[in-house]
Coordinates of C-alpha atoms and ligand atoms in Angstrom, one line a residue:
X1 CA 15.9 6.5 -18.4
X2 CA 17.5 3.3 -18.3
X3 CA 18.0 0.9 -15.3
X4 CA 19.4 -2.6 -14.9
X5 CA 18.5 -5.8 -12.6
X6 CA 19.2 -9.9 -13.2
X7 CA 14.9 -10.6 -12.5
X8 CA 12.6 -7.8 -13.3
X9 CA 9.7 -9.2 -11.6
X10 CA 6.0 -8.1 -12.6
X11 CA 3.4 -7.9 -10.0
X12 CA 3.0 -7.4 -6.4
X13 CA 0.8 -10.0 -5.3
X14 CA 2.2 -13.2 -3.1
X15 CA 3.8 -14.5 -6.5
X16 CA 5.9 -11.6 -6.8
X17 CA 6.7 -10.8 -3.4
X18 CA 7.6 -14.0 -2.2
X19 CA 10.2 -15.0 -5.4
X20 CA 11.3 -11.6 -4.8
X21 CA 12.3 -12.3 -1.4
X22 CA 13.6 -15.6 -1.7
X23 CA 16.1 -14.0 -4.4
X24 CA 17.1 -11.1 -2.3
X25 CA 17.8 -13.9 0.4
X26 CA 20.3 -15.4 -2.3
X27 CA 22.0 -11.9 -3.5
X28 CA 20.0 -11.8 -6.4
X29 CA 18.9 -8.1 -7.6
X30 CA 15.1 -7.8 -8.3
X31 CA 12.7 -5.1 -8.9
X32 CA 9.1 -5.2 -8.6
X33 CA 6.7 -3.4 -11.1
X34 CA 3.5 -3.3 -9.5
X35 CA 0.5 -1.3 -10.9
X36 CA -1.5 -0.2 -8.1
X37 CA -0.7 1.1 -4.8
X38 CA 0.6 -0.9 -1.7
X39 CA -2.7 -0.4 0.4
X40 CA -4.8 -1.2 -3.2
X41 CA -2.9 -4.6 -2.8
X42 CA -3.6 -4.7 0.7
X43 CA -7.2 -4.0 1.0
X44 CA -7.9 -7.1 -1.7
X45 CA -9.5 -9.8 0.7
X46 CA -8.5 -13.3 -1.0
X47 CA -7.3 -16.7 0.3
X48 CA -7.3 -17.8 3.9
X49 CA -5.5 -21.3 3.9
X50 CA -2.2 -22.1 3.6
X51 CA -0.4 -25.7 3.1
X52 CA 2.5 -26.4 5.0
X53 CA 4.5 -26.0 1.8
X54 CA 3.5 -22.6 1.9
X55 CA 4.2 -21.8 5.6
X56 CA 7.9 -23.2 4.9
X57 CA 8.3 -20.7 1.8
X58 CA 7.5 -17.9 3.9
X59 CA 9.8 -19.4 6.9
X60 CA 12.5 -20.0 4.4
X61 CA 12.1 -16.4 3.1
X62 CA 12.5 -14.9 6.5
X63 CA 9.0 -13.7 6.8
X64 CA 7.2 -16.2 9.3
X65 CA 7.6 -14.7 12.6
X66 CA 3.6 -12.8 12.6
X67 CA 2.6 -15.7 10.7
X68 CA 3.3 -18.3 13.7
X69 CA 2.0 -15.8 16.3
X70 CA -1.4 -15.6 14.7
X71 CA -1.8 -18.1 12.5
X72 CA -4.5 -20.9 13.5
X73 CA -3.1 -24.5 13.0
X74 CA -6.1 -26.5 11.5
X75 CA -6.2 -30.1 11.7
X76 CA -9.6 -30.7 10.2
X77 CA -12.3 -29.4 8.4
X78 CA -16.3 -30.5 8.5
X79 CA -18.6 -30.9 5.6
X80 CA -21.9 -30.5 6.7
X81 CA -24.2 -32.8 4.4
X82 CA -28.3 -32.1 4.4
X83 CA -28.1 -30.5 7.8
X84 CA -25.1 -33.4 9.1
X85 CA -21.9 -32.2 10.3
X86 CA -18.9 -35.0 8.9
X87 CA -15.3 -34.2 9.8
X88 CA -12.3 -34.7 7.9
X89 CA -9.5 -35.4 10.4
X90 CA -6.3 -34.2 8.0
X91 CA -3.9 -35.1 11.2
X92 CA -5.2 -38.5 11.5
X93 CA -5.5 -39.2 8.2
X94 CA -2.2 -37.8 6.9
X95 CA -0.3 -36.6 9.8
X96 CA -0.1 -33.0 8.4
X97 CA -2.2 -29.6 9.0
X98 CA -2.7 -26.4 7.7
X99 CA -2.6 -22.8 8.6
X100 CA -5.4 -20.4 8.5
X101 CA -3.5 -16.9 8.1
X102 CA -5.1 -14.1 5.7
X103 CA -3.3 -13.4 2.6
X104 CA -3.7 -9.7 3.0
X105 CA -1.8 -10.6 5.9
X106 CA 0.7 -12.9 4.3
X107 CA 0.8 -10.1 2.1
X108 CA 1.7 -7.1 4.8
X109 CA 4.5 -9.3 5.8
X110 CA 6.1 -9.7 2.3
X111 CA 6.1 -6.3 1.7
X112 CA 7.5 -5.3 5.1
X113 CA 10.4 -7.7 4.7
X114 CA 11.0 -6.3 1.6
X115 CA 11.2 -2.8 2.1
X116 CA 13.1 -3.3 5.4
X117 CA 15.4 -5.4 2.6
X118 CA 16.1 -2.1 0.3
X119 CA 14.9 -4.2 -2.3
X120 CA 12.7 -1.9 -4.9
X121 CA 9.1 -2.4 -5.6
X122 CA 7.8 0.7 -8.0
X123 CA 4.1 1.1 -7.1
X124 CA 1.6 2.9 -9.7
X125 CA 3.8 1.5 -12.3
X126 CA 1.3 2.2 -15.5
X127 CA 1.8 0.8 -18.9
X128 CA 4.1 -2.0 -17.6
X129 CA 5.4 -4.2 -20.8
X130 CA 7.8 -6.9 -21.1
X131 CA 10.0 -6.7 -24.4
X132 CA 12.2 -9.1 -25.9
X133 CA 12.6 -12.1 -23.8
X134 CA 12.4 -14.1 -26.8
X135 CA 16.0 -12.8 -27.1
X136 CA 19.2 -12.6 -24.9
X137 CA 18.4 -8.8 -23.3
X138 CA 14.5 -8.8 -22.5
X139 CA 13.6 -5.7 -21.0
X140 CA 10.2 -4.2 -19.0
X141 CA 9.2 -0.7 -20.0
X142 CA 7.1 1.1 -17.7
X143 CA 5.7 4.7 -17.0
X144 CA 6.5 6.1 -13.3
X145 CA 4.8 9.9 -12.4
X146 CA 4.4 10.4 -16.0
X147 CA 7.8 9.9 -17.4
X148 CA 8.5 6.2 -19.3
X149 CA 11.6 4.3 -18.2
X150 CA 13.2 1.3 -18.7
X151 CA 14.3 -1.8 -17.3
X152 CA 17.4 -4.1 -18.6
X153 CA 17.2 -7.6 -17.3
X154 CA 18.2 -11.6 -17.8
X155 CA 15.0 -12.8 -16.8
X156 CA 11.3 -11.3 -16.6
X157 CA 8.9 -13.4 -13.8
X158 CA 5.4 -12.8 -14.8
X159 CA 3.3 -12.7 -11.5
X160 CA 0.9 -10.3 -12.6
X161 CA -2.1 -12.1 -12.0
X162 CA -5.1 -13.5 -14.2
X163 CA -5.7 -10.1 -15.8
X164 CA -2.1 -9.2 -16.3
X165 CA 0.0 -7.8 -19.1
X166 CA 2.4 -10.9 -18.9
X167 CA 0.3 -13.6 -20.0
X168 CA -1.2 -11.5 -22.5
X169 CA 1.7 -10.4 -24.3
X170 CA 2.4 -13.7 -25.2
X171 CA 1.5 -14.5 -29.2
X172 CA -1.8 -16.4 -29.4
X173 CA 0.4 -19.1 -31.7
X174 CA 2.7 -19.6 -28.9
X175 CA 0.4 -20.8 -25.8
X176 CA -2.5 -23.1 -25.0
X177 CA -5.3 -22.4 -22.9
X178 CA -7.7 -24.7 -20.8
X179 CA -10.6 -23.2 -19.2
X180 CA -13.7 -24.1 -17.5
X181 CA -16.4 -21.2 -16.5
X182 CA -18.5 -22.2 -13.6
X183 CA -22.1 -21.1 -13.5
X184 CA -21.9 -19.4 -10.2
X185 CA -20.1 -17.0 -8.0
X186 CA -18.8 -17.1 -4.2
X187 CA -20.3 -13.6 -2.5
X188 CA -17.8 -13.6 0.2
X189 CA -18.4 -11.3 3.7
X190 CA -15.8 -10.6 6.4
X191 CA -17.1 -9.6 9.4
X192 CA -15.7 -8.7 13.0
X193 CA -17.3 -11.3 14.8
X194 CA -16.4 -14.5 16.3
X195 CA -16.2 -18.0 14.4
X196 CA -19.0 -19.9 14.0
X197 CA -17.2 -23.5 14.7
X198 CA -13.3 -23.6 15.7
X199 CA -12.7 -25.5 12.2
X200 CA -13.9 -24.5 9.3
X201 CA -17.3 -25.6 7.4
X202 CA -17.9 -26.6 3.9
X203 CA -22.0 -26.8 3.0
X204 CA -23.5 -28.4 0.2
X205 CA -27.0 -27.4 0.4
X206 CA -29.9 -27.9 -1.9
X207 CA -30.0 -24.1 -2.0
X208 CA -26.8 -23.8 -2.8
X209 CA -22.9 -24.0 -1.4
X210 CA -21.8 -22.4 1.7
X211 CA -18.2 -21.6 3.3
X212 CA -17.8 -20.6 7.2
X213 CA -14.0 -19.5 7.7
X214 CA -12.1 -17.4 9.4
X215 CA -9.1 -14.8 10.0
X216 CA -8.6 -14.9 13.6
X217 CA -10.9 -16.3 16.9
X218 CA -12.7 -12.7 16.5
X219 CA -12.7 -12.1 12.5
X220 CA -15.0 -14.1 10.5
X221 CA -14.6 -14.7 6.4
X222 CA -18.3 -16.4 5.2
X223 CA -18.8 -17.3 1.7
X224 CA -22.5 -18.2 -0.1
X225 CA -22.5 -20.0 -3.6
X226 CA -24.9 -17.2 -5.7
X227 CA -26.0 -17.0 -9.2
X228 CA -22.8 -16.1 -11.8
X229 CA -25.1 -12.9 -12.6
X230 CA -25.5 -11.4 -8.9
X231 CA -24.2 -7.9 -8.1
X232 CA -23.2 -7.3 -4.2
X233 CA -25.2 -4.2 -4.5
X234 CA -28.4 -6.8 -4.3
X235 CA -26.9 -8.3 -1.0
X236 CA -26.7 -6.0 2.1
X237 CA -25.6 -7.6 5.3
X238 CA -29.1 -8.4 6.4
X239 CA -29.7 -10.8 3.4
X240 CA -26.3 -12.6 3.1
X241 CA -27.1 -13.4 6.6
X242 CA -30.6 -14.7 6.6
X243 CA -29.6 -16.7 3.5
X244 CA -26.1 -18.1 5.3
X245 CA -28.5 -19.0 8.3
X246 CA -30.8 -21.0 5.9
X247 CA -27.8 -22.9 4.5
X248 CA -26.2 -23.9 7.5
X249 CA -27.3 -26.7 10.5
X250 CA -29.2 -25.8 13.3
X251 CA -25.9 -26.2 15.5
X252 CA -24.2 -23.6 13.3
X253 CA -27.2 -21.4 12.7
X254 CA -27.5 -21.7 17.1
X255 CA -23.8 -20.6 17.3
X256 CA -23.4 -17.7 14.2
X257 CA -22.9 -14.3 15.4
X258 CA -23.7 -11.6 12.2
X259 CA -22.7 -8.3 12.3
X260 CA -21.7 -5.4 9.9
X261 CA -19.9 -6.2 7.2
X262 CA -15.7 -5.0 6.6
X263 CA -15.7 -6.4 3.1
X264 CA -18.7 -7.5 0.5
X265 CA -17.2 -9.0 -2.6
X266 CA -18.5 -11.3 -5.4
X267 CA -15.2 -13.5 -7.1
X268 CA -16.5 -15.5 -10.1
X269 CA -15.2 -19.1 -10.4
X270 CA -13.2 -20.8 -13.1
X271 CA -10.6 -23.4 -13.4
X272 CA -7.9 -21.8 -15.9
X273 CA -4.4 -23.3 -16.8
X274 CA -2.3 -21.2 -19.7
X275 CA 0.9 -24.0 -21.4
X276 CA 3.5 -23.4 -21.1
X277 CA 4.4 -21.4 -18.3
X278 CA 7.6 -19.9 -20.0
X279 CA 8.4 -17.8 -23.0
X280 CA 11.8 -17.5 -23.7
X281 CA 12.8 -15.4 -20.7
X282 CA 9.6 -14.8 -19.5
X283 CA 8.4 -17.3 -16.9
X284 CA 4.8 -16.9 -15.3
X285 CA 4.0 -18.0 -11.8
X286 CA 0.5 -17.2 -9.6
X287 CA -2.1 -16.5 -11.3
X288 CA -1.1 -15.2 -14.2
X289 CA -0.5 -18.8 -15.4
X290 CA -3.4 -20.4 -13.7
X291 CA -7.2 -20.4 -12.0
X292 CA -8.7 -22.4 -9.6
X293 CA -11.8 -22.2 -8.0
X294 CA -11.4 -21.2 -3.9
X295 CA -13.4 -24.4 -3.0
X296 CA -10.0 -26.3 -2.5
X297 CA -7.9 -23.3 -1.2
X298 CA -5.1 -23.7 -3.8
X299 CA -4.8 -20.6 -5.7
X300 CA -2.5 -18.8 -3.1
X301 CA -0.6 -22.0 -2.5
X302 CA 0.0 -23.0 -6.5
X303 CA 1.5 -19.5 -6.7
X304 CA 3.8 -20.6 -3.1
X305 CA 5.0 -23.7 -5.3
X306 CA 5.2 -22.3 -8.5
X307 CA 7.1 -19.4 -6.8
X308 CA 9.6 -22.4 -5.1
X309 CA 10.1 -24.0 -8.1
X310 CA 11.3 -20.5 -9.9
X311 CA 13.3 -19.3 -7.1
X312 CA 15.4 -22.5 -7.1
X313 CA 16.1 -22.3 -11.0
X314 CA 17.1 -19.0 -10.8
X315 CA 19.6 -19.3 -7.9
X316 CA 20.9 -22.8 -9.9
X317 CA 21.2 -19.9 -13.1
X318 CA 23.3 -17.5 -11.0
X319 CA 24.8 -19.8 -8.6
X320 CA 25.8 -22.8 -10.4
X321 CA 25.0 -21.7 -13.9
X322 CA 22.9 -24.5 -14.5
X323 CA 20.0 -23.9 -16.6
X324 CA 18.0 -26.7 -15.7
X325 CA 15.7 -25.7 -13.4
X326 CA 15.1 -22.8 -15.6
X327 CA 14.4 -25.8 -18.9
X328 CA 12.3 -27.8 -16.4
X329 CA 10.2 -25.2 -14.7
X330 CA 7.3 -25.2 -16.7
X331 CA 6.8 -29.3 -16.9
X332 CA 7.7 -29.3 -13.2
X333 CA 5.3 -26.6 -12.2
X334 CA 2.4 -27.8 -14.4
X335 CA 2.7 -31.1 -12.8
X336 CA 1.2 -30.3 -9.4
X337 CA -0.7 -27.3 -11.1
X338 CA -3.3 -29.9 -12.8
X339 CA -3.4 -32.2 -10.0
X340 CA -4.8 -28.9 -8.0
X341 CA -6.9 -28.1 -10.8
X342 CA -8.1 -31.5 -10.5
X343 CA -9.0 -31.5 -6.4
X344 CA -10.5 -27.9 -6.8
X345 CA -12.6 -28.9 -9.8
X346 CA -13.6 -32.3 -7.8
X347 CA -14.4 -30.2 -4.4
X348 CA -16.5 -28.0 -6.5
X349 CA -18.4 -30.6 -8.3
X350 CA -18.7 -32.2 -5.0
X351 CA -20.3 -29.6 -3.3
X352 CA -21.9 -26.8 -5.2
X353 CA -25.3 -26.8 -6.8
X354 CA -25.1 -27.0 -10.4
X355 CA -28.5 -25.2 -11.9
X356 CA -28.3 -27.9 -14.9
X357 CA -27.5 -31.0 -13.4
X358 CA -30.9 -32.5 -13.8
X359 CA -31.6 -35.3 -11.1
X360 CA -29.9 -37.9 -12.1
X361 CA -26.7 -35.6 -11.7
X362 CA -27.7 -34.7 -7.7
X363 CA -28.0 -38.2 -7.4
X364 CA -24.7 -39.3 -8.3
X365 CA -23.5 -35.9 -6.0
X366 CA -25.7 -36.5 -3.1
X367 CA -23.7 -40.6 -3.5
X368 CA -20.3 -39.3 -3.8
X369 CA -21.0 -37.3 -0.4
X370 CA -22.3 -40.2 1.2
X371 CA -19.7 -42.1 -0.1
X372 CA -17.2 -39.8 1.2
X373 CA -18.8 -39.6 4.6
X374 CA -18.7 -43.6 5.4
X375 CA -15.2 -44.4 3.6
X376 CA -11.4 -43.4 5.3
X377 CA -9.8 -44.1 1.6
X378 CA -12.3 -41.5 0.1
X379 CA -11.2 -39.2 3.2
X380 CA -8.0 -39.6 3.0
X381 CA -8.2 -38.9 -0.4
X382 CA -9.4 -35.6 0.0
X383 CA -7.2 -34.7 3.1
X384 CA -4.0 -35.7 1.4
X385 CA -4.9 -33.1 -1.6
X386 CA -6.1 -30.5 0.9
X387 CA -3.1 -30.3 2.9
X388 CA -0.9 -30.2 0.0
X389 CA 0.7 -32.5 -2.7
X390 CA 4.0 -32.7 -2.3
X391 CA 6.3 -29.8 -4.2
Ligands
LIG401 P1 -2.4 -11.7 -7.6 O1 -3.6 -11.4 -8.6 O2 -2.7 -11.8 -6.1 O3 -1.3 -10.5 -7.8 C1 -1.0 -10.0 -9.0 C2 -0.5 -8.6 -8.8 O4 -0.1 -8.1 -10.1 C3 -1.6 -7.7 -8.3 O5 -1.2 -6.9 -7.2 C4 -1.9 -6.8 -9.5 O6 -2.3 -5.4 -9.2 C5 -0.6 -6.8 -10.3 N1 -0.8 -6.5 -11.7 C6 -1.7 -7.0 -12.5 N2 -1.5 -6.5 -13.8 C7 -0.4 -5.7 -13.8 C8 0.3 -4.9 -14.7 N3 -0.1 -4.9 -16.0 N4 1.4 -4.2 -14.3 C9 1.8 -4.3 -13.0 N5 1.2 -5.0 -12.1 C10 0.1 -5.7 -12.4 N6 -7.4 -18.3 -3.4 C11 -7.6 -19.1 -2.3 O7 -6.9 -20.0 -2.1 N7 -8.8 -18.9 -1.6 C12 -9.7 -17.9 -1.8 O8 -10.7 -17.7 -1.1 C13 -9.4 -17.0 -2.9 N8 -10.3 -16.0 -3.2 C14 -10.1 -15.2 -4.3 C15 -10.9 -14.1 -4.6 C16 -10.7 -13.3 -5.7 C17 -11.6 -12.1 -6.1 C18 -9.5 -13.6 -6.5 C19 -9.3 -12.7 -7.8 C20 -8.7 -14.6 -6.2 C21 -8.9 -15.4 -5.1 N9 -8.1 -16.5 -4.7 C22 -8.3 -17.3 -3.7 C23 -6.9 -16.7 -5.5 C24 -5.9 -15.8 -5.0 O9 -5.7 -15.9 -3.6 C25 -4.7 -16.0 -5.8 O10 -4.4 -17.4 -6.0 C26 -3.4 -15.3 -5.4 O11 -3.8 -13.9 -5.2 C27 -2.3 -15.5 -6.4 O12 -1.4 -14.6 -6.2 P2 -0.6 -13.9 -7.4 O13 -0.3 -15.0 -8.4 O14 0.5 -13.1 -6.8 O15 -1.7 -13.0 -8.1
LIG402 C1 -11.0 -18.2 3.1 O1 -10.9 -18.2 4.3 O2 -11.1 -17.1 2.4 C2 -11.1 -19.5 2.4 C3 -10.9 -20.7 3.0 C4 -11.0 -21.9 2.3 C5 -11.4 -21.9 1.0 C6 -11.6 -20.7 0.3 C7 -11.5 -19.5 1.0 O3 -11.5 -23.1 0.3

């Protein structure tokens, strides 16, 4: 069976959703191909931060409404260093914030809009390939309930993910990859209980790297740095605890509140870019075209700007029949991709301990922190990156 749409769009994750929205919004057909179910998507717990250019995407695409209700405007963060709280002040320094709102929940909304749109999304999609967008008529072929079908299209957007099919049906000869493995994990735990500090904490500690975020003033997102090998099955809620207490300072360990754990998950860390980010008629945005670790809260917010940059060149396509935006895409995206890959390789350096660094390399770590701590052109340095780059 054969069907027809201008974007077939691959993946329902932020990436796909969001482009998908913004191109309903300009009368452009879409169809998402997604391979698991909508609550598989939705019981994923990922990113918690959002730039500004993010919260304006989802404005723009008509999905902010739940977002500025619950979202928490954040305008600092604190680094504790050997037991000593330091805050970064990102609306002093830069005059910007950002928005601490779930992706699951950024998620929900997407797919709500989208359905109350019309606009198909096929979940359970199995064996989902794009074909021919080297050519003039690409198409994605799929299986639904068994039977294999079809899809004609101009263009195929790739927002599959880092394991996706997109990415990997490129030819080997035909893209470049940079990666960097990181010799540790984040064992993340959400938890139903309130924040330990209104902003959020970043800990380098000579045991290791801690996180204390958040969802809400009553749901609680924690993160411990653990060894690249660790299973969560060796972490029940009693451990991660004790060990999150024995990472933090005594005014966070005084004011932490555990309880039973909603979600247990171990997400390695790597810092992944795939050139060029387009293929003919295949473009990749998300994921599926780049890592980062979570210390610098980028990966949901590369995908919001790849997804911008995308959404624009298609409209120019259909709308002015300009090619352009579609021949400048993957320079234009790549450009702010590396300078995240640069901050969220720097945070990570900065504050995570690295099993072979030897002592001369904590040194130089424990003076970058002081240096940090004492200097408003260092901090500004990091707040201007953390709230965003501009698009
Ligand atoms: P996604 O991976 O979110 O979505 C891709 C979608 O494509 C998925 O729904 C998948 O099921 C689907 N798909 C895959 N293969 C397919 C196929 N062959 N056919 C059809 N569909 C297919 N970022 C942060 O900023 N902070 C964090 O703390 C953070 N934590 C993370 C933890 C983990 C375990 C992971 C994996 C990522 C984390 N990230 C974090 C990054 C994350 O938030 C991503 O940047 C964000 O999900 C990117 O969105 P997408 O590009 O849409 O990719
Ligand atoms: C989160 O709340 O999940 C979160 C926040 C900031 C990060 C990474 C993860 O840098």
């Amino acid at each position: 069976m054969s069907q027809r749409t201008q974007v077939a769009i691959i993946g329902s994750g932020p990436a796909g959703l969001l482009l998908g929205q913004l191109l309903h919004k300009a009368g452009i057909d879409t169809i998402i191909l997604e391979r698991h179910t909508r609550d598989h998507v939705l019981g994923r717990i990922r990113a918690g931060v959002l730039e500004q250019g993010t919260v304006s995407l989802i404005d723009e695409a008509g999905c902010g409404d739940r977002m500025h209700r619950q979202g928490l405007i954040h305008h600092g963060i604190e680094l504790s260093i050997r037991g000593v709280r330091h805050r970064i002040d990102f609306k002093g320094l830069t005059g910007k914030s950002v928005m601490v709102y779930g992706q699951t929940e950024m998620t929900r909304d997407l797919m709500d809009a989208r359905s109350m749109a019309g606009a198909p999304t096929v979940y359970e999609a199995l064996n989902v390939m794009p074909i021919g967008y080297d050519g003039t008529r690409p198409i994605v072929r799929y299986v639904e309930d068994g039977e294999p079908k079809d899809i004609a299209c101009d263009f195929i957007a790739g927002c599959d993910g880092f394991h996706g099919i997109s990415r990997q049906s490129v030819p080997d000869n035909a893209i470049s990859i940079f990666e960097r493995v990181y010799p540790f994990g984040w064992l993340g735990l959400l938890a139903d209980v309130p924040p330990v500090s209104p902003e959020l904490i970043y800990v380098n500690h000579e045991r290791g790297f801690a996180l204390c975020s958040m969802r809400s003033h009553t749901r609680s997102r924690y993160y411990i740095q653990c060894d690249a090998s660790e299973h969560v099955d060796n972490w029940p809620d009693d451990r991660f605890w004790n060990e999150l207490r024995r990472r933090l300072d005594k005014q966070a360990v005084a004011r932490l509140v555990s309880g039973p754990s909603i979600e247990k998950s171990i997400a390695p860390l790597r810092s992944f870019v795939a050139e060029p980010m387009r293929f003919g008629r295949l473009f990749l945005a998300g994921d599926a075209a780049h890592i980062v670790p979570p210390t610098g809260a980028k990966g949901l917010n590369l995908a919001a700007s790849d997804v911008h940059y995308l959404a624009e060149a298609f409209i120019d396509h259909y709308r002015g029949g300009s090619d352009k935006g579609l021949d400048h895409y993957s320079p234009r995206a790549l450009a702010r991709v590396w300078k995240a890959e640069r901050f969220s390789w720097w945070m990570t350096s900065l504050l995570h301990r690295f099993p072979d660094t030897g002592p001369f390399g904590q040194r130089i770590q424990l003076a970058e922190l002081d240096y940090l701590a004492g200097s408003r052109a260092a901090q500004t340095t990091l707040a201007e990156n953390y709230v965003g780059l501009p698009y």
